CSV table of C-alpha atoms in Angstrom, one decimal:
chain,number,residue,atom,x,y,z
Q,1,MET,CA,-3.7,15.1,16.0
Q,2,THR,CA,-4.7,16.3,12.3
Q,3,PRO,CA,-6.8,14.2,10.1
Q,4,VAL,CA,-3.8,13.7,7.7
Q,5,ILE,CA,-1.1,12.8,10.8
Q,6,PHE,CA,-3.9,10.2,11.9
Q,7,LEU,CA,-4.4,8.7,8.5
Q,8,ASP,CA,-0.5,8.2,8.4
Q,9,TYR,CA,-0.5,6.5,12.2
Q,10,LEU,CA,-3.6,4.0,10.6
Q,11,GLY,CA,-1.8,2.9,7.8
Q,12,VAL,CA,1.2,2.3,9.5
Q,13,ALA,CA,-0.6,-0.2,12.0
Q,14,LEU,CA,-3.0,-1.8,9.3
Q,15,PHE,CA,0.1,-2.2,7.1
Q,16,ALA,CA,1.7,-3.5,10.0
Q,17,ALA,CA,-1.3,-6.1,10.6
Q,18,THR,CA,-1.2,-7.3,6.9
Q,19,GLY,CA,2.5,-8.1,7.8
Q,20,ALA,CA,1.9,-10.0,10.2
Q,21,LEU,CA,-1.3,-12.0,9.3
Q,22,ALA,CA,1.5,-13.0,5.9
Q,23,ALA,CA,3.9,-14.2,9.0
Q,24,SER,CA,0.9,-16.7,10.2
Q,25,ARG,CA,0.0,-17.7,6.9
Q,26,LYS,CA,3.5,-18.9,6.8
Q,27,GLN,CA,3.5,-20.2,10.7
Q,28,LEU,CA,6.6,-17.7,11.4
Q,29,ASP,CA,7.9,-17.2,15.2
Q,30,ILE,CA,7.5,-14.0,16.5
Q,31,ILE,CA,10.6,-12.4,15.2
Q,32,GLY,CA,9.2,-13.1,11.7
Q,33,PHE,CA,6.1,-11.7,12.8
Q,34,LEU,CA,7.7,-8.5,14.0
Q,35,PHE,CA,10.2,-8.5,11.0
Q,36,LEU,CA,7.2,-8.5,8.6
Q,37,ALA,CA,5.1,-6.1,10.5
Q,38,ALA,CA,7.7,-3.4,10.3
Q,39,VAL,CA,9.1,-4.2,6.6
Q,40,THR,CA,5.6,-3.9,5.7
Q,41,GLY,CA,4.1,-0.9,8.0
Q,42,ILE,CA,7.4,1.6,6.9
Q,43,GLY,CA,8.3,0.1,3.9
Q,44,GLY,CA,7.0,2.5,1.6
Q,45,GLY,CA,7.3,5.9,4.0
Q,46,THR,CA,11.0,5.2,4.3
Q,47,ALA,CA,11.5,4.9,0.4
Q,48,ARG,CA,9.6,8.3,-0.2
Q,49,ASP,CA,11.6,9.9,2.5
Q,50,LEU,CA,14.8,8.7,1.2
Q,51,ILE,CA,13.3,9.9,-2.4
Q,52,LEU,CA,12.4,13.4,-0.8
Q,53,GLY,CA,15.8,14.0,0.8
Q,54,VAL,CA,14.0,14.4,4.3
Q,55,PRO,CA,14.5,12.5,7.7
Q,56,VAL,CA,13.0,8.9,7.4
Q,57,PHE,CA,9.6,9.5,9.7
Q,58,TRP,CA,10.4,6.4,12.2
Q,59,VAL,CA,13.6,7.6,12.7
Q,60,ALA,CA,12.9,11.2,13.7
Q,61,GLN,CA,9.6,9.2,15.5
Q,62,HIS,CA,10.2,6.3,17.3
Q,63,THR,CA,6.8,5.9,18.0
Q,64,TYR,CA,5.8,4.1,14.4
Q,65,ILE,CA,8.2,1.2,15.6
Q,66,VAL,CA,6.4,1.0,18.7
Q,67,VAL,CA,2.7,0.9,16.6
Q,68,CYS,CA,4.6,-2.1,14.5
Q,69,ALA,CA,5.7,-3.8,17.5
Q,70,VAL,CA,2.4,-3.7,19.5
Q,71,THR,CA,0.5,-5.0,15.9
Q,72,ALA,CA,2.6,-7.4,15.3
Q,73,CYS,CA,2.0,-8.9,18.9
Q,74,LEU,CA,-1.6,-8.7,18.8
Q,75,VAL,CA,-1.8,-10.5,15.3
Q,76,TYR,CA,0.6,-13.3,16.4
Q,77,PHE,CA,-2.0,-14.2,19.6
Q,78,LEU,CA,-5.1,-13.3,17.9
Q,79,ALA,CA,-4.5,-14.6,14.4
Q,80,HIS,CA,-6.4,-18.3,15.4
Q,81,LEU,CA,-8.9,-16.8,15.7
Q,82,ILE,CA,-9.8,-15.6,11.9
Q,83,GLU,CA,-11.0,-17.8,10.0
Q,84,SER,CA,-9.9,-16.4,6.3
Q,85,ARG,CA,-6.4,-14.6,7.4
Q,86,TYR,CA,-5.7,-13.9,3.4
Q,87,ARG,CA,-9.2,-12.2,2.7
Q,88,LEU,CA,-8.7,-10.2,5.8
Q,89,LEU,CA,-5.4,-9.0,4.6
Q,90,LEU,CA,-6.8,-7.8,1.4
Q,91,TRP,CA,-9.1,-5.8,3.0
Q,92,LEU,CA,-6.9,-4.3,6.0
Q,93,ASP,CA,-4.5,-3.9,3.3
Q,94,ALA,CA,-7.4,-1.5,0.7
Q,95,VAL,CA,-8.1,0.4,4.0
Q,96,ALA,CA,-3.9,1.0,4.6
Q,97,LEU,CA,-3.6,1.8,1.1
Q,98,ALA,CA,-6.0,4.6,1.1
Q,99,ALA,CA,-4.2,6.2,3.8
Q,100,PHE,CA,-0.8,6.3,3.1
Q,101,SER,CA,-1.6,6.9,-0.5
Q,102,VAL,CA,-3.5,10.5,0.9
Q,103,PHE,CA,-0.2,11.0,3.5
Q,104,GLY,CA,2.4,10.2,0.7
Q,105,ALA,CA,0.6,12.6,-1.3
Q,106,TYR,CA,0.5,14.8,1.3
Q,107,LYS,CA,4.2,14.9,2.4
Q,108,GLY,CA,4.9,14.9,-1.1
Q,109,LEU,CA,3.1,18.3,-2.0
Q,110,ALA,CA,4.3,20.2,1.7
Q,111,VAL,CA,8.0,19.0,0.7
Q,112,THR,CA,7.9,19.8,-2.9
Q,113,GLY,CA,5.2,21.9,-4.0
Q,114,SER,CA,4.6,20.0,-7.1
Q,115,ALA,CA,1.3,18.0,-7.8
Q,116,VAL,CA,2.9,15.7,-9.8
Q,117,VAL,CA,6.1,14.6,-7.4
Q,118,ALA,CA,3.0,14.6,-4.5
Q,119,VAL,CA,1.1,11.9,-6.5
Q,120,ILE,CA,4.1,9.7,-7.0
Q,121,MET,CA,4.9,9.9,-3.6
Q,122,GLY,CA,1.3,8.8,-2.9
Q,123,ILE,CA,1.5,5.8,-5.3
Q,124,PHE,CA,4.5,5.0,-3.4
Q,125,THR,CA,4.0,5.1,-0.2
Q,126,GLY,CA,0.9,3.1,-0.7
Q,127,THR,CA,2.0,0.5,-2.5
Q,128,LEU,CA,5.4,-0.4,-1.9
Q,129,GLY,CA,5.1,-1.8,1.6
Q,130,GLY,CA,2.6,-4.1,0.3
Q,131,ILE,CA,4.9,-5.5,-2.4
Q,132,LEU,CA,7.4,-5.9,0.1
Q,133,ARG,CA,5.1,-7.8,2.2
Q,134,ASP,CA,4.4,-10.7,-0.7
Q,135,VAL,CA,7.8,-10.6,-2.2
Q,136,LEU,CA,9.4,-11.5,1.6
Q,137,ALA,CA,6.5,-13.9,2.3
Q,138,GLY,CA,6.2,-15.7,-0.9
Q,139,GLU,CA,2.9,-14.7,-1.6
Q,140,PRO,CA,0.9,-13.8,-4.7
Q,141,SER,CA,1.7,-10.2,-5.0
Q,142,VAL,CA,-0.8,-7.5,-4.8
Q,143,LEU,CA,1.0,-5.5,-7.8
Q,144,LEU,CA,0.4,-8.7,-10.1
Q,145,ARG,CA,-3.4,-9.5,-9.3
Q,146,GLN,CA,-5.8,-8.6,-12.0
Q,147,GLU,CA,-8.3,-6.0,-9.5
Q,148,ILE,CA,-7.1,-2.5,-9.6
Q,149,TYR,CA,-4.3,-1.9,-7.0
Q,150,VAL,CA,-1.8,0.6,-8.3
Q,151,ALA,CA,-4.5,2.9,-9.6
Q,152,ALA,CA,-6.9,3.3,-6.7
Q,153,ALA,CA,-3.7,4.7,-5.6
Q,154,LEU,CA,-3.2,7.0,-8.1
Q,155,ALA,CA,-7.2,8.0,-8.2
Q,156,GLY,CA,-7.1,8.6,-4.5
Q,157,ALA,CA,-3.5,10.5,-4.1
Q,158,GLY,CA,-4.8,12.8,-7.0
Q,159,THR,CA,-8.0,13.4,-5.7
Q,160,PHE,CA,-6.5,14.8,-2.4
Q,161,VAL,CA,-3.7,17.2,-4.7
Q,162,ALA,CA,-6.5,18.4,-6.8
Q,163,ILE,CA,-9.0,19.3,-3.6
Q,164,SER,CA,-5.5,20.5,-2.0
Q,165,LEU,CA,-4.5,23.0,-4.5
Q,166,ALA,CA,-8.3,23.9,-5.5
Q,167,GLY,CA,-8.2,25.6,-1.8
Q,168,GLY,CA,-10.1,22.6,-0.4
Q,169,LEU,CA,-9.3,22.4,3.8
Q,170,PRO,CA,-6.8,19.6,4.8
Q,171,GLY,CA,-9.1,17.6,6.0
Q,172,LEU,CA,-11.7,17.6,3.1
Q,173,ALA,CA,-8.5,17.2,0.9
Q,174,ALA,CA,-7.9,13.9,3.4
Q,175,ALA,CA,-10.6,12.5,3.5
Q,176,GLY,CA,-11.8,12.8,-0.3
Q,177,GLY,CA,-8.6,11.0,-1.0
Q,178,PHE,CA,-9.1,8.2,1.2
Q,179,ALA,CA,-12.9,7.5,0.2
Q,180,VAL,CA,-11.7,7.8,-3.7
Q,181,THR,CA,-9.1,5.2,-2.8
Q,182,LEU,CA,-11.1,2.5,-1.1
Q,183,ALA,CA,-14.0,2.8,-3.1
Q,184,VAL,CA,-11.9,2.2,-6.5
Q,185,ARG,CA,-10.0,-0.4,-4.0
Q,186,SER,CA,-12.9,-2.1,-2.5
Q,187,GLY,CA,-14.9,-2.2,-6.1
Q,188,ALA,CA,-12.0,-4.0,-7.2
Q,189,LEU,CA,-12.2,-6.7,-4.5
Q,190,HIS,CA,-15.7,-7.3,-4.5
Q,191,PHE,CA,-16.8,-6.7,-7.6
Q,192,GLY,CA,-13.7,-7.7,-9.5
Q,193,TRP,CA,-12.9,-4.0,-10.9
Q,194,THR,CA,-9.8,-4.2,-13.7
Q,195,LEU,CA,-8.1,-2.1,-16.4
Q,196,PRO,CA,-8.0,-3.0,-19.9
Q,197,SER,CA,-4.8,-5.6,-19.8
Q,198,TYR,CA,-2.8,-6.1,-23.0
Q,199,LYS,CA,-3.4,-8.6,-25.2
Q,200,SER,CA,-0.8,-10.2,-27.0
Q,201,ARG,CA,-0.8,-10.1,-31.0
Q,202,PRO,CA,0.3,-12.7,-33.4
Q,203,GLY,CA,3.6,-11.7,-34.7
Q,204,ARG,CA,4.0,-10.8,-38.2
Q,205,ALA,CA,5.3,-13.2,-41.3
Q,206,PRO,CA,8.9,-13.1,-41.9
Q,207,ASP,CA,9.8,-10.5,-43.8
Q,208,GLY,CA,11.0,-12.2,-47.5
Q,209,PRO,CA,14.9,-11.8,-49.1
Q,210,ALA,CA,15.7,-8.3,-49.7
Q,211,ARG,CA,14.7,-6.5,-53.0
Q,212,ARG,CA,16.9,-4.3,-54.4
């Protein structure tokens, strides 16, 4: 198993765990756990493969579904032991974001050869599963939180692509992209890093009567 493929499995497992943790916060049954875990674990990768026009990864390799199911069952039986499930959800999401941003960029680059497409695929793969999880579970969306999220995926995917195009080894590129994404997202969670937000400005005075 190459480092990049390992990151793909890691991302699926961790995102599935965050989906199951969201189900535990909503006190759902085991089917709810399985559903949210699967949607979160494979959602981003499914969208990526459909956009790229390649076989959807979990259809071609059923192991990914097994990973989601096993993770959901483990969380179902162990979630009550966790004191702060939402905080754990955010940190697991950060690691999964780092893993998926790299793998999405890797697959986008492998399929198209385009650096731009690769970075966009990294962002889609890294963020879409968490967004779907929050929408379905009725949680505050990670996308709408003030802390940096999408920008972390952008930074990591961009780092992976840059190292790859510079001739770096795949393992080095994967490690670099993973580290950058995780560092940026961790800083956002721990220190509250944000990007400058839009500030509304007072509207201009109504126009007077037209002059001829």
